mmCIF file of C-alpha atoms in Angstrom:
data_model
loop_
_atom_site.group_PDB
_atom_site.id
_atom_site.type_symbol
_atom_site.label_atom_id
_atom_site.label_comp_id
_atom_site.label_asym_id
_atom_site.label_seq_id
_atom_site.Cartn_x
_atom_site.Cartn_y
_atom_site.Cartn_z
ATOM 1 C CA UNK A 1360 0.000 0.000 0.000
ATOM 2 C CA UNK A 1361 1.399 3.356 -1.010
ATOM 3 C CA UNK A 1362 1.397 6.294 1.350
ATOM 4 C CA UNK A 1363 -0.023 8.453 -1.417
ATOM 5 C CA UNK A 1364 -2.776 6.881 -3.504
ATOM 6 C CA UNK A 1365 -3.193 8.504 -6.867
ATOM 7 C CA UNK A 1366 -6.177 8.017 -9.170
ATOM 8 C CA UNK A 1367 -6.855 7.325 -11.897
ATOM 9 C CA UNK A 1368 -3.734 5.454 -12.951
ATOM 10 C CA UNK A 1369 -4.441 5.953 -16.636
ATOM 11 C CA UNK A 1370 -6.573 8.468 -18.455
ATOM 12 C CA UNK A 1371 -7.122 8.833 -22.171
ATOM 13 C CA UNK A 1372 -9.261 11.761 -23.289
ATOM 14 C CA UNK A 1373 -9.978 13.903 -26.298
ATOM 15 C CA UNK A 1374 -8.573 17.380 -26.749
ATOM 16 C CA UNK A 1375 -10.814 19.966 -25.107
ATOM 17 C CA UNK A 1376 -12.109 17.734 -22.320
ATOM 18 C CA UNK A 1377 -11.648 18.444 -18.619
ATOM 19 C CA UNK A 1378 -10.136 16.035 -16.130
ATOM 20 C CA UNK A 1379 -9.298 15.701 -12.457
ATOM 21 C CA UNK A 1380 -6.532 13.674 -10.849
ATOM 22 C CA UNK A 1381 -6.710 12.816 -7.168
ATOM 23 C CA UNK A 1382 -4.012 12.218 -4.588
ATOM 24 C CA UNK A 1383 -5.152 10.802 -1.252
ATOM 25 C CA UNK A 1384 -3.514 9.717 1.968
ATOM 26 C CA UNK A 1385 -4.336 8.890 5.560
ATOM 27 C CA UNK A 1386 -1.279 10.875 6.646
ATOM 28 C CA UNK A 1387 -0.968 14.602 7.110
ATOM 29 C CA UNK A 1388 1.512 16.414 4.902
ATOM 30 C CA UNK A 1389 3.222 19.719 5.549
ATOM 31 C CA UNK A 1390 3.069 20.268 1.799
ATOM 32 C CA UNK A 1391 2.269 18.424 -1.371
ATOM 33 C CA UNK A 1392 3.831 18.876 -4.744
ATOM 34 C CA UNK A 1393 2.706 18.020 -8.233
ATOM 35 C CA UNK A 1394 5.194 17.063 -10.904
ATOM 36 C CA UNK A 1395 4.906 16.292 -14.592
ATOM 37 C CA UNK A 1396 7.251 13.833 -16.227
ATOM 38 C CA UNK A 1397 7.780 13.152 -19.903
ATOM 39 C CA UNK A 1398 9.319 9.911 -21.208
ATOM 40 C CA UNK A 1399 13.064 9.748 -20.693
ATOM 41 C CA UNK A 1400 13.124 12.853 -18.532
ATOM 42 C CA UNK A 1401 13.111 13.647 -14.841
ATOM 43 C CA UNK A 1402 9.996 15.054 -13.143
ATOM 44 C CA UNK A 1403 9.455 18.796 -13.367
ATOM 45 C CA UNK A 1404 7.836 20.610 -10.469
ATOM 46 C CA UNK A 1405 4.484 22.201 -11.339
ATOM 47 C CA UNK A 1406 3.343 23.522 -7.990
ATOM 48 C CA UNK A 1407 3.658 23.205 -4.233
ATOM 49 C CA UNK A 1408 0.626 23.555 -1.970
ATOM 50 C CA UNK A 1409 1.249 24.286 1.674
ATOM 51 C CA UNK A 1410 -1.884 25.568 3.403
ATOM 52 C CA UNK A 1411 -4.971 23.425 4.027
ATOM 53 C CA UNK A 1412 -7.700 24.458 1.596
ATOM 54 C CA UNK A 1413 -5.251 26.268 -0.643
ATOM 55 C CA UNK A 1414 -6.050 26.589 -4.344
ATOM 56 C CA UNK A 1415 -3.390 27.443 -6.897
ATOM 57 C CA UNK A 1416 -3.816 28.022 -10.602
ATOM 58 C CA UNK A 1417 -1.263 27.564 -13.330
ATOM 59 C CA UNK A 1418 -2.892 28.534 -16.635
ATOM 60 C CA UNK A 1419 -5.392 25.727 -17.308
ATOM 61 C CA UNK A 1420 -4.263 23.699 -14.281
ATOM 62 C CA UNK A 1421 -5.923 24.130 -10.883
ATOM 63 C CA UNK A 1422 -4.402 22.541 -7.797
ATOM 64 C CA UNK A 1423 -6.171 22.162 -4.487
ATOM 65 C CA UNK A 1424 -4.897 21.041 -1.088
ATOM 66 C CA UNK A 1425 -7.456 19.452 1.218
ATOM 67 C CA UNK A 1426 -8.473 21.226 4.399
ATOM 68 C CA UNK A 1427 -6.926 18.462 6.513
ATOM 69 C CA UNK A 1428 -3.738 18.428 4.379
ATOM 70 C CA UNK A 1429 -4.217 14.737 3.583
ATOM 71 C CA UNK A 1430 -5.268 15.001 -0.037
ATOM 72 C CA UNK A 1431 -4.886 17.078 -3.151
ATOM 73 C CA UNK A 1432 -6.349 17.321 -6.616
ATOM 74 C CA UNK A 1433 -5.223 18.521 -10.008
ATOM 75 C CA UNK A 1434 -7.862 19.732 -12.448
ATOM 76 C CA UNK A 1435 -7.034 20.419 -16.090
ATOM 77 C CA UNK A 1436 -9.455 22.472 -18.140
ATOM 78 C CA UNK A 1437 -9.691 22.037 -21.905
ATOM 79 C CA UNK A 1438 -6.870 19.534 -22.100
ATOM 80 C CA UNK A 1439 -4.462 19.762 -25.005
ATOM 81 C CA UNK A 1440 -2.160 17.136 -26.567
ATOM 82 C CA UNK A 1441 0.767 18.966 -24.987
ATOM 83 C CA UNK A 1442 -0.612 18.029 -21.562
ATOM 84 C CA UNK A 1443 0.160 14.372 -22.249
ATOM 85 C CA UNK A 1444 2.535 12.926 -19.690
ATOM 86 C CA UNK A 1445 2.905 11.303 -16.290
ATOM 87 C CA UNK A 1446 1.564 13.401 -13.425
ATOM 88 C CA UNK A 1447 2.965 12.664 -9.991
ATOM 89 C CA UNK A 1448 1.937 13.938 -6.609
ATOM 90 C CA UNK A 1449 4.558 13.885 -3.894
ATOM 91 C CA UNK A 1450 5.059 15.042 -0.379
ATOM 92 C CA UNK A 1451 6.818 14.545 2.907
ATOM 93 C CA UNK A 1452 4.625 13.458 5.831
ATOM 94 C CA UNK A 1453 4.855 15.675 8.891
ATOM 95 C CA UNK A 1454 6.963 13.116 10.745
ATOM 96 C CA UNK A 1455 9.281 12.096 7.912
ATOM 97 C CA UNK A 1456 11.735 14.971 7.719
ATOM 98 C CA UNK A 1457 12.509 15.965 4.155
ATOM 99 C CA UNK A 1458 12.146 12.555 2.549
ATOM 100 C CA UNK A 1459 9.823 12.862 -0.405
ATOM 101 C CA UNK A 1460 7.382 10.081 -1.206
ATOM 102 C CA UNK A 1461 5.574 9.783 -4.525
ATOM 103 C CA UNK A 1462 2.126 8.688 -5.504
ATOM 104 C CA UNK A 1463 1.775 5.966 -8.100
ATOM 105 C CA UNK A 1464 1.326 8.467 -10.893
ATOM 106 C CA UNK A 1465 -1.386 9.203 -13.443
ATOM 107 C CA UNK A 1466 -0.534 8.613 -17.048
ATOM 108 C CA UNK A 1467 -2.501 11.082 -19.164
ATOM 109 C CA UNK A 1468 -2.937 10.898 -22.892
ATOM 110 C CA UNK A 1469 -4.751 13.682 -24.697
ATOM 111 C CA UNK A 1470 -5.743 12.793 -28.233
ATOM 112 C CA UNK A 1471 -6.054 15.522 -30.870
ATOM 113 C CA UNK B 1079 16.438 28.557 -11.167
ATOM 114 C CA UNK B 1080 17.918 25.457 -9.632
ATOM 115 C CA UNK B 1081 19.468 23.037 -12.103
ATOM 116 C CA UNK B 1082 20.528 19.466 -11.502
ATOM 117 C CA UNK B 1083 22.665 17.808 -14.116
ATOM 118 C CA UNK B 1084 22.735 14.030 -14.378
ATOM 119 C CA UNK B 1085 25.147 12.025 -16.518
ATOM 120 C CA UNK B 1086 25.162 9.890 -18.482
ATOM 121 C CA UNK B 1087 21.648 10.049 -19.884
ATOM 122 C CA UNK B 1088 21.940 6.580 -21.360
ATOM 123 C CA UNK B 1089 24.375 3.765 -20.738
ATOM 124 C CA UNK B 1090 24.601 0.197 -21.942
ATOM 125 C CA UNK B 1091 26.960 -2.111 -20.090
ATOM 126 C CA UNK B 1092 27.825 -5.756 -19.995
ATOM 127 C CA UNK B 1093 26.627 -7.974 -17.209
ATOM 128 C CA UNK B 1094 29.162 -8.062 -14.358
ATOM 129 C CA UNK B 1095 30.595 -4.607 -14.952
ATOM 130 C CA UNK B 1096 30.062 -1.485 -12.853
ATOM 131 C CA UNK B 1097 28.470 1.781 -13.906
ATOM 132 C CA UNK B 1098 28.790 5.187 -12.280
ATOM 133 C CA UNK B 1099 26.083 7.821 -12.535
ATOM 134 C CA UNK B 1100 26.803 11.424 -11.569
ATOM 135 C CA UNK B 1101 24.389 13.989 -10.197
ATOM 136 C CA UNK B 1102 25.508 17.607 -9.926
ATOM 137 C CA UNK B 1103 23.737 20.669 -8.620
ATOM 138 C CA UNK B 1104 24.915 23.408 -10.953
ATOM 139 C CA UNK B 1105 23.905 26.637 -9.270
ATOM 140 C CA UNK B 1106 23.165 25.767 -5.664
ATOM 141 C CA UNK B 1107 24.525 23.768 -2.783
ATOM 142 C CA UNK B 1108 22.684 20.536 -2.155
ATOM 143 C CA UNK B 1109 23.143 19.173 1.325
ATOM 144 C CA UNK B 1110 20.813 16.303 0.512
ATOM 145 C CA UNK B 1111 20.451 14.365 -2.688
ATOM 146 C CA UNK B 1112 18.068 11.519 -3.358
ATOM 147 C CA UNK B 1113 18.358 8.601 -5.720
ATOM 148 C CA UNK B 1114 15.275 7.043 -7.268
ATOM 149 C CA UNK B 1115 14.624 4.110 -9.497
ATOM 150 C CA UNK B 1116 11.735 4.048 -11.922
ATOM 151 C CA UNK B 1117 10.425 1.002 -13.749
ATOM 152 C CA UNK B 1118 8.510 1.404 -17.024
ATOM 153 C CA UNK B 1119 5.129 3.049 -16.581
ATOM 154 C CA UNK B 1120 5.569 3.224 -12.823
ATOM 155 C CA UNK B 1121 6.227 5.926 -10.290
ATOM 156 C CA UNK B 1122 9.525 6.775 -8.657
ATOM 157 C CA UNK B 1123 10.832 4.537 -5.907
ATOM 158 C CA UNK B 1124 13.246 6.062 -3.432
ATOM 159 C CA UNK B 1125 16.446 4.062 -3.181
ATOM 160 C CA UNK B 1126 18.556 6.141 -0.829
ATOM 161 C CA UNK B 1127 19.101 9.526 0.720
ATOM 162 C CA UNK B 1128 22.563 10.976 0.383
ATOM 163 C CA UNK B 1129 23.883 13.604 2.768
ATOM 164 C CA UNK B 1130 27.101 15.452 2.068
ATOM 165 C CA UNK B 1131 30.007 14.085 4.048
ATOM 166 C CA UNK B 1132 28.165 11.167 5.590
ATOM 167 C CA UNK B 1133 26.994 7.690 4.687
ATOM 168 C CA UNK B 1134 23.864 7.339 2.616
ATOM 169 C CA UNK B 1135 20.642 6.071 4.141
ATOM 170 C CA UNK B 1136 19.206 3.225 2.119
ATOM 171 C CA UNK B 1137 15.555 2.267 1.867
ATOM 172 C CA UNK B 1138 14.465 -1.186 2.893
ATOM 173 C CA UNK B 1139 15.251 -3.778 0.275
ATOM 174 C CA UNK B 1140 17.959 -1.753 -1.463
ATOM 175 C CA UNK B 1141 21.357 -3.437 -1.370
ATOM 176 C CA UNK B 1142 23.921 -0.921 -0.165
ATOM 177 C CA UNK B 1143 26.824 -3.021 -1.427
ATOM 178 C CA UNK B 1144 25.339 -3.117 -4.889
ATOM 179 C CA UNK B 1145 24.284 0.511 -5.157
ATOM 180 C CA UNK B 1146 27.200 2.535 -3.829
ATOM 181 C CA UNK B 1147 26.432 6.164 -3.145
ATOM 182 C CA UNK B 1148 29.031 8.851 -2.541
ATOM 183 C CA UNK B 1149 28.254 12.476 -1.712
ATOM 184 C CA UNK B 1150 31.708 13.964 -1.387
ATOM 185 C CA UNK B 1151 30.793 17.593 -1.951
ATOM 186 C CA UNK B 1152 27.813 19.917 -1.750
ATOM 187 C CA UNK B 1153 27.376 19.776 -5.503
ATOM 188 C CA UNK B 1154 28.078 16.165 -6.438
ATOM 189 C CA UNK B 1155 26.629 12.781 -5.603
ATOM 190 C CA UNK B 1156 27.395 9.574 -7.444
ATOM 191 C CA UNK B 1157 25.595 6.260 -7.691
ATOM 192 C CA UNK B 1158 27.653 3.247 -8.717
ATOM 193 C CA UNK B 1159 25.824 0.107 -9.755
ATOM 194 C CA UNK B 1160 28.323 -2.641 -9.040
ATOM 195 C CA UNK B 1161 28.418 -5.990 -10.807
ATOM 196 C CA UNK B 1162 25.389 -5.023 -12.836
ATOM 197 C CA UNK B 1163 22.901 -7.635 -13.972
ATOM 198 C CA UNK B 1164 20.036 -7.402 -16.475
ATOM 199 C CA UNK B 1165 17.537 -6.984 -13.635
ATOM 200 C CA UNK B 1166 19.318 -3.746 -12.696
ATOM 201 C CA UNK B 1167 18.227 -2.255 -15.999
ATOM 202 C CA UNK B 1168 16.044 0.698 -15.147
ATOM 203 C CA UNK B 1169 15.683 4.471 -15.201
ATOM 204 C CA UNK B 1170 17.637 6.066 -12.357
ATOM 205 C CA UNK B 1171 16.868 9.638 -11.304
ATOM 206 C CA UNK B 1172 18.537 11.889 -8.767
ATOM 207 C CA UNK B 1173 17.081 14.912 -7.059
ATOM 208 C CA UNK B 1174 18.467 17.582 -4.803
ATOM 209 C CA UNK B 1175 17.177 19.973 -2.240
ATOM 210 C CA UNK B 1176 18.822 23.236 -1.423
ATOM 211 C CA UNK B 1177 20.746 23.703 1.757
ATOM 212 C CA UNK B 1178 18.476 25.199 4.386
ATOM 213 C CA UNK B 1179 15.311 24.818 2.335
ATOM 214 C CA UNK B 1180 12.299 23.019 3.644
ATOM 215 C CA UNK B 1181 10.460 20.336 1.771
ATOM 216 C CA UNK B 1182 7.760 22.684 0.584
ATOM 217 C CA UNK B 1183 10.179 24.386 -1.763
ATOM 218 C CA UNK B 1184 10.085 21.286 -3.885
ATOM 219 C CA UNK B 1185 12.907 19.301 -5.300
ATOM 220 C CA UNK B 1186 14.891 19.652 -8.478
ATOM 221 C CA UNK B 1187 15.352 16.484 -10.459
ATOM 222 C CA UNK B 1188 18.023 15.399 -12.849
ATOM 223 C CA UNK B 1189 17.027 14.261 -16.312
ATOM 224 C CA UNK B 1190 17.567 10.622 -15.452
ATOM 225 C CA UNK B 1191 19.847 7.829 -16.629
ATOM 226 C CA UNK B 1192 18.562 4.926 -18.660
ATOM 227 C CA UNK B 1193 20.691 1.916 -17.727
ATOM 228 C CA UNK B 1194 20.560 -1.193 -19.876
ATOM 229 C CA UNK B 1195 22.559 -4.223 -18.796
ATOM 230 C CA UNK B 1196 23.105 -6.809 -21.519
#
């Protein structure tokens, strides 16, 4: 069982559709991060959420941190083929120092 | 912005040989570097945490004698896969956090190394 459960694992949608990716845990996190990874590359940080209930927007991407700081979501509006990739949530539980743990990832494919 | 350089990006080696992967923080001091392994279509699995000037902390199930980690300076950590076997073939990624920064600043990742053992 992973500390961070990410869903869905795979998502294939048409260009223009909206989607939401979820990241859930029973542990409390001081912060959660979302990364995007393309094949053959390392993950690239998209955003960090720190405060419970926080909402951050990055163009068509909206990130939310749960009030209890145990879960987070990523919503993409009007997805484009360029959004295709592996989306990873990650965080360090309150009692785990600075060791980052990753969710299982969501592989997104946006078809033109 | 913070940049982490990882080399080589791809390496093919013969079974039984050793391979060294380098991870450098180019424009910041990294007191802690992390090494991950990623299997195809899966997420990142933490192998070890490397602190400058001290021994690495390995995750459960990771053989420390097989995956040698050295963090001799604030800008360089190396991972050596010793006596590599085909099952060691994988994508290895390093990441670094800045000295004095808390987790919520995020981590900078290298571009990864694709290791193929034949």
